Amino acid sequence: MTGVQTCALPIWWGSFGGGAFYYQNGQFTPLKAAENNPVELPQYIRRITQDNAGNLWFATYSQGLYCLEPSGMLKDYTMSNSTLLTNYIADLAYVDGHSLYVATSSGVYHMNTSTREMTILEQTADGEEVIQDKFANCIYQDSRGLLWIGGRKGVNVYSPKQNKLINLNTANGVSHSYIRAIIEDASHNMWLTTDHGITHVEVVESDATSMPDFRCHPYYEEDGIGNLTFNNFSIFCNHRNEVIAGGKISSKFLEISLYNRSSW
C-alpha cells in the first residue's frame, strides 16, 4: 500500500488490487471516475504523487500511468496511447514544478506536466545509457537536484541540469546490485536499501560544473542489521534525522534505526 498527503485534504491511498481511495472527515471513499469519463480505474497502485496544479499521478503495476485532474477527470497513459514501452510503472518523482520522472521496466521517462509531453531518457551528453538494463525500480530527487535511479545494476545518479551520469554498483561499495529504496538524511548524504544490506553514500561536492564524489559504505549482517531483505520504498528519515528502513523476515516486519551506526 502507498499513500500521499495532498497540499489540501484529503489523504490519498493506493492498494494492491483494491484501487485508490481517500480519507477525509473520518471516512474512506474509493476513487470513482466521472460518468462521462469511461477510463478504467487504476487497481494495482505502486506510487501516488501530486503536481503544483493539483493533479494526482498514479503509478500502477500493469495499467500504466494515471492522472486525476482537480475537475475529477481521469486520464491514462499506456503503451497504446503514449510513448511508454511498458505499462509497468515502478515509481514517480515530481521535481522543478513541471517535471514528472517516471521509472518503469523499460527505462525512465520525463513528462512535462504542463504540456503532457513525454520523452524517454536514453543517453547523456557523453553517450552513457541512463539505465544500463532499462529496468528502474525506484527514483528519488535529492536536495541538489540529482536524480537517484535504483535498478538491478546498482544506482544511477543523474544530473538533469548537466546531463551527466554516474553509476554506483557493488564495485564502488554498494552492498547489493538490486536497489529497493533511497532516502536523503539531514546531512544531505544518501541511504540505499538493497536485497542484501544497506549502503550509506557520502556525497562530496566539488564545484558547480562537476558531479560530486560518492563514497559508499556498505553494512551487512555482521554489522547488526540481521539477515534482512528490504521492501520496496520502505524507508523514511524523520525529524530527528533517524533513517527507518523496513524489511521482512518470514512474516515479521522490522524497523532498523540507522542514525547512529556505532550503536549497531
Short mmCIF file of C-alpha atoms in Angstrom, two decimals:
data_model
loop_
_atom_site.label_atom_id
_atom_site.label_comp_id
_atom_site.label_asym_id
_atom_site.label_seq_id
_atom_site.Cartn_x
_atom_site.Cartn_y
_atom_site.Cartn_z
CA MET A 1 0.00 0.00 0.00
CA THR A 2 1.15 3.55 -0.72
CA GLY A 3 -0.13 6.94 0.36
CA VAL A 4 0.29 10.68 -0.11
CA GLN A 5 -0.77 13.78 1.82
CA THR A 6 -2.00 16.27 -0.79
CA CYS A 7 -1.44 20.02 -0.46
CA ALA A 8 -5.01 20.22 0.82
CA LEU A 9 -7.01 17.44 2.41
CA PRO A 10 -7.80 14.59 1.71
CA ILE A 11 -5.10 11.94 2.19
CA TRP A 12 -4.92 9.53 -0.74
CA TRP A 13 -4.06 5.84 -0.53
CA GLY A 14 -3.29 3.24 -3.17
CA SER A 15 -3.69 -0.51 -2.74
CA PHE A 16 -2.54 -3.66 -4.48
CA GLY A 17 -5.68 -4.78 -6.23
CA GLY A 18 -8.25 -2.62 -4.46
CA GLY A 19 -7.70 0.64 -6.32
CA ALA A 20 -7.27 4.12 -4.85
CA PHE A 21 -9.24 5.80 -2.09
CA TYR A 22 -9.01 8.89 0.07
CA TYR A 23 -9.55 9.69 3.74
CA GLN A 24 -11.43 12.82 4.76
CA ASN A 25 -13.69 13.76 7.68
CA GLY A 26 -13.30 10.35 9.28
CA GLN A 27 -14.32 8.39 6.19
CA PHE A 28 -12.60 6.47 3.39
CA THR A 29 -14.00 6.95 -0.11
CA PRO A 30 -12.92 4.97 -3.19
CA LEU A 31 -11.83 6.71 -6.38
CA LYS A 32 -14.65 6.98 -8.89
CA ALA A 33 -14.46 8.29 -12.42
CA ALA A 34 -17.00 10.77 -13.74
CA GLU A 35 -19.89 9.32 -15.74
CA ASN A 36 -18.60 10.92 -18.94
CA ASN A 37 -15.07 9.59 -18.26
CA PRO A 38 -15.01 5.90 -19.32
CA VAL A 39 -11.37 5.25 -18.33
CA GLU A 40 -10.68 2.01 -16.47
CA LEU A 41 -9.89 2.76 -12.83
CA PRO A 42 -6.36 2.04 -11.57
CA GLN A 43 -6.29 -1.05 -9.34
CA TYR A 44 -2.67 -2.05 -8.56
CA ILE A 45 -1.06 1.17 -7.38
CA ARG A 46 2.63 1.48 -6.61
CA ARG A 47 3.08 5.23 -6.06
CA ILE A 48 0.98 8.42 -5.82
CA THR A 49 2.28 11.98 -6.15
CA GLN A 50 0.77 15.42 -6.74
CA ASP A 51 1.94 18.25 -9.01
CA ASN A 52 1.67 22.01 -8.47
CA ALA A 53 -1.56 22.22 -10.47
CA GLY A 54 -3.29 19.83 -8.07
CA ASN A 55 -3.19 16.84 -10.43
CA LEU A 56 -2.73 13.45 -8.77
CA TRP A 57 -0.49 10.95 -10.56
CA PHE A 58 -0.79 7.20 -10.01
CA ALA A 59 1.89 4.67 -10.93
CA THR A 60 0.43 1.20 -11.45
CA TYR A 61 1.86 -2.29 -11.83
CA SER A 62 0.17 -3.14 -15.11
CA GLN A 63 -2.16 -0.32 -16.18
CA GLY A 64 0.33 2.41 -16.98
CA LEU A 65 0.30 5.96 -15.59
CA TYR A 66 -2.85 7.81 -14.49
CA CYS A 67 -3.61 11.48 -13.89
CA LEU A 68 -6.59 12.58 -11.81
CA GLU A 69 -7.30 16.24 -12.51
CA PRO A 70 -8.93 18.57 -9.93
CA SER A 71 -12.07 18.54 -12.10
CA GLY A 72 -12.42 14.80 -11.47
CA MET A 73 -11.42 13.77 -14.99
CA LEU A 74 -9.16 10.72 -15.12
CA LYS A 75 -6.61 10.26 -17.90
CA ASP A 76 -4.47 7.18 -18.53
CA TYR A 77 -1.11 6.93 -20.31
CA THR A 78 -0.34 3.45 -21.58
CA MET A 79 1.57 1.62 -24.28
CA SER A 80 -1.39 2.05 -26.61
CA ASN A 81 -1.79 5.83 -26.36
CA SER A 82 1.62 7.25 -25.35
CA THR A 83 5.36 6.81 -25.79
CA LEU A 84 5.50 4.31 -22.91
CA LEU A 85 7.04 0.98 -23.89
CA THR A 86 5.54 -0.78 -20.87
CA ASN A 87 2.52 -0.50 -18.60
CA TYR A 88 4.61 -1.39 -15.52
CA ILE A 89 5.26 1.89 -13.70
CA ALA A 90 7.61 1.38 -10.76
CA ASP A 91 7.95 4.85 -9.22
CA LEU A 92 7.44 8.60 -9.71
CA ALA A 93 9.43 11.72 -8.83
CA TYR A 94 7.91 15.18 -9.32
CA VAL A 95 10.55 17.93 -9.48
CA ASP A 96 11.08 21.56 -10.53
CA GLY A 97 7.39 22.42 -10.65
CA HIS A 98 6.74 20.86 -14.06
CA SER A 99 8.78 17.67 -14.45
CA LEU A 100 7.47 14.23 -13.62
CA TYR A 101 10.07 11.48 -13.86
CA VAL A 102 8.53 8.07 -14.45
CA ALA A 103 10.55 4.97 -13.55
CA THR A 104 9.47 1.85 -15.44
CA SER A 105 10.61 -1.60 -16.50
CA SER A 106 11.65 -0.08 -19.85
CA GLY A 107 13.63 2.91 -18.59
CA VAL A 108 12.95 6.37 -17.20
CA TYR A 109 10.62 8.86 -18.88
CA HIS A 110 10.25 12.60 -18.44
CA MET A 111 6.81 14.17 -18.62
CA ASN A 112 6.18 17.90 -18.73
CA THR A 113 3.07 18.08 -16.56
CA SER A 114 2.00 21.34 -18.19
CA THR A 115 2.14 20.18 -21.82
CA ARG A 116 1.80 16.43 -21.07
CA GLU A 117 4.67 15.74 -23.47
CA MET A 118 6.53 12.56 -22.53
CA THR A 119 10.00 11.50 -23.66
CA ILE A 120 12.31 8.68 -22.64
CA LEU A 121 15.69 9.43 -21.09
CA GLU A 122 18.11 7.38 -23.15
CA GLN A 123 21.62 8.80 -23.19
CA THR A 124 23.60 11.57 -21.54
CA ALA A 125 25.69 14.13 -23.40
CA ASP A 126 28.61 11.68 -23.11
CA GLY A 127 26.61 8.87 -24.72
CA GLU A 128 26.07 6.90 -21.50
CA GLU A 129 22.90 4.90 -21.06
CA VAL A 130 20.76 6.45 -18.32
CA ILE A 131 19.62 2.93 -17.32
CA GLN A 132 22.01 0.13 -18.27
CA ASP A 133 19.42 -2.66 -18.42
CA LYS A 134 16.37 -0.38 -18.86
CA PHE A 135 14.87 -1.53 -15.54
CA ALA A 136 14.22 1.20 -12.94
CA ASN A 137 12.78 0.10 -9.60
CA CYS A 138 12.82 3.37 -7.65
CA ILE A 139 13.62 7.04 -8.22
CA TYR A 140 14.40 9.89 -5.83
CA GLN A 141 15.46 13.53 -6.27
CA ASP A 142 17.85 14.84 -3.61
CA SER A 143 18.28 18.42 -2.37
CA ARG A 144 20.95 19.09 -5.03
CA GLY A 145 18.55 18.24 -7.85
CA LEU A 146 20.27 14.93 -8.60
CA LEU A 147 18.05 12.01 -9.59
CA TRP A 148 18.91 8.70 -7.94
CA ILE A 149 17.59 5.84 -10.07
CA GLY A 150 17.75 2.42 -8.46
CA GLY A 151 17.56 -0.75 -10.51
CA ARG A 152 19.06 -4.22 -10.82
CA LYS A 153 22.58 -2.96 -11.57
CA GLY A 154 23.08 -0.52 -8.74
CA VAL A 155 22.02 3.11 -8.63
CA ASN A 156 22.45 5.68 -11.38
CA VAL A 157 22.95 9.25 -10.19
CA TYR A 158 21.78 11.57 -12.95
CA SER A 159 22.07 15.36 -13.16
CA PRO A 160 19.29 16.76 -15.41
CA LYS A 161 20.98 20.18 -15.42
CA GLN A 162 24.37 18.87 -16.54
CA ASN A 163 23.03 15.84 -18.42
CA LYS A 164 25.70 13.75 -16.70
CA LEU A 165 25.52 10.36 -15.06
CA ILE A 166 27.45 8.23 -12.58
CA ASN A 167 26.67 4.58 -11.89
CA LEU A 168 27.35 3.22 -8.41
CA ASN A 169 27.37 -0.56 -8.04
CA THR A 170 29.00 -3.30 -5.98
CA ALA A 171 32.40 -2.41 -7.43
CA ASN A 172 32.00 1.03 -5.84
CA GLY A 173 30.94 -0.39 -2.48
CA VAL A 174 27.15 -0.66 -2.85
CA SER A 175 26.05 -3.63 -0.72
CA HIS A 176 24.00 -5.31 -3.48
CA SER A 177 23.14 -4.51 -7.08
CA TYR A 178 19.33 -4.56 -6.59
CA ILE A 179 18.21 -1.24 -5.06
CA ARG A 180 14.94 -1.28 -3.12
CA ALA A 181 14.66 2.22 -1.61
CA ILE A 182 16.51 5.55 -1.47
CA ILE A 183 16.42 8.41 1.05
CA GLU A 184 18.42 11.54 1.92
CA ASP A 185 19.30 12.37 5.52
CA ALA A 186 19.66 15.77 7.20
CA SER A 187 23.38 15.84 6.38
CA HIS A 188 22.47 15.53 2.68
CA ASN A 189 24.00 12.09 2.41
CA MET A 190 22.10 9.14 0.97
CA TRP A 191 20.95 5.73 2.19
CA LEU A 192 20.18 2.78 -0.08
CA THR A 193 18.43 -0.42 0.94
CA THR A 194 19.08 -3.45 -1.22
CA ASP A 195 18.45 -7.18 -1.45
CA HIS A 196 21.48 -7.68 0.81
CA GLY A 197 22.49 -4.97 3.23
CA ILE A 198 22.34 -1.20 3.45
CA THR A 199 24.65 1.36 1.86
CA HIS A 200 25.44 4.81 3.26
CA VAL A 201 26.59 7.10 0.44
CA GLU A 202 28.57 10.18 1.44
CA VAL A 203 28.19 12.90 -1.19
CA VAL A 204 31.24 15.15 -1.50
CA GLU A 205 30.63 18.16 -3.73
CA SER A 206 33.46 19.86 -5.62
CA ASP A 207 32.22 22.60 -7.95
CA ALA A 208 29.01 23.51 -9.74
CA THR A 209 30.17 22.12 -13.10
CA SER A 210 31.25 18.67 -11.90
CA MET A 211 29.42 15.71 -10.47
CA PRO A 212 30.12 15.10 -6.78
CA ASP A 213 32.29 12.29 -5.47
CA PHE A 214 30.39 9.40 -3.90
CA ARG A 215 31.83 7.31 -1.07
CA CYS A 216 29.89 4.13 -0.39
CA HIS A 217 29.87 2.39 2.98
CA PRO A 218 28.06 -0.98 2.93
CA TYR A 219 26.64 -2.71 6.02
CA TYR A 220 25.65 -6.36 6.37
CA GLU A 221 24.54 -8.97 8.91
CA GLU A 222 27.77 -8.75 10.87
CA ASP A 223 27.19 -5.02 11.34
CA GLY A 224 23.98 -5.68 13.25
CA ILE A 225 21.20 -5.33 10.67
CA GLY A 226 20.43 -9.04 10.51
CA ASN A 227 19.72 -11.24 7.51
CA LEU A 228 17.10 -8.89 6.16
CA THR A 229 15.56 -8.46 2.72
CA PHE A 230 14.25 -4.92 2.40
CA ASN A 231 10.91 -3.89 0.93
CA ASN A 232 10.42 -1.53 -1.99
CA PHE A 233 10.09 2.16 -0.88
CA SER A 234 10.17 1.17 2.80
CA ILE A 235 12.47 3.93 4.06
CA PHE A 236 11.96 7.22 5.87
CA CYS A 237 14.05 9.95 7.54
CA ASN A 238 12.28 11.57 10.49
CA HIS A 239 12.73 14.97 12.16
CA ARG A 240 15.40 13.51 14.49
CA ASN A 241 17.49 12.51 11.47
CA GLU A 242 16.76 8.85 12.10
CA VAL A 243 16.52 6.76 8.96
CA ILE A 244 14.00 3.94 9.36
CA ALA A 245 14.11 1.05 6.88
CA GLY A 246 11.59 -1.78 6.68
CA GLY A 247 12.03 -5.36 5.58
CA LYS A 248 10.64 -8.81 6.19
CA ILE A 249 11.96 -12.00 7.72
CA SER A 250 9.37 -14.76 7.48
CA SER A 251 6.20 -12.81 8.27
CA LYS A 252 7.70 -10.27 10.67
CA PHE A 253 8.31 -6.67 9.63
CA LEU A 254 11.32 -4.98 11.19
CA GLU A 255 12.34 -1.36 11.63
CA ILE A 256 16.03 -0.52 11.89
CA SER A 257 17.30 2.83 13.10
CA LEU A 258 20.37 3.87 11.12
CA TYR A 259 21.03 7.26 12.66
CA ASN A 260 23.90 6.03 14.86
CA ARG A 261 25.99 3.47 13.04
CA SER A 262 28.31 2.92 16.03
CA SER A 263 25.38 1.57 18.06
CA TRP A 264 24.59 -1.38 15.79
#
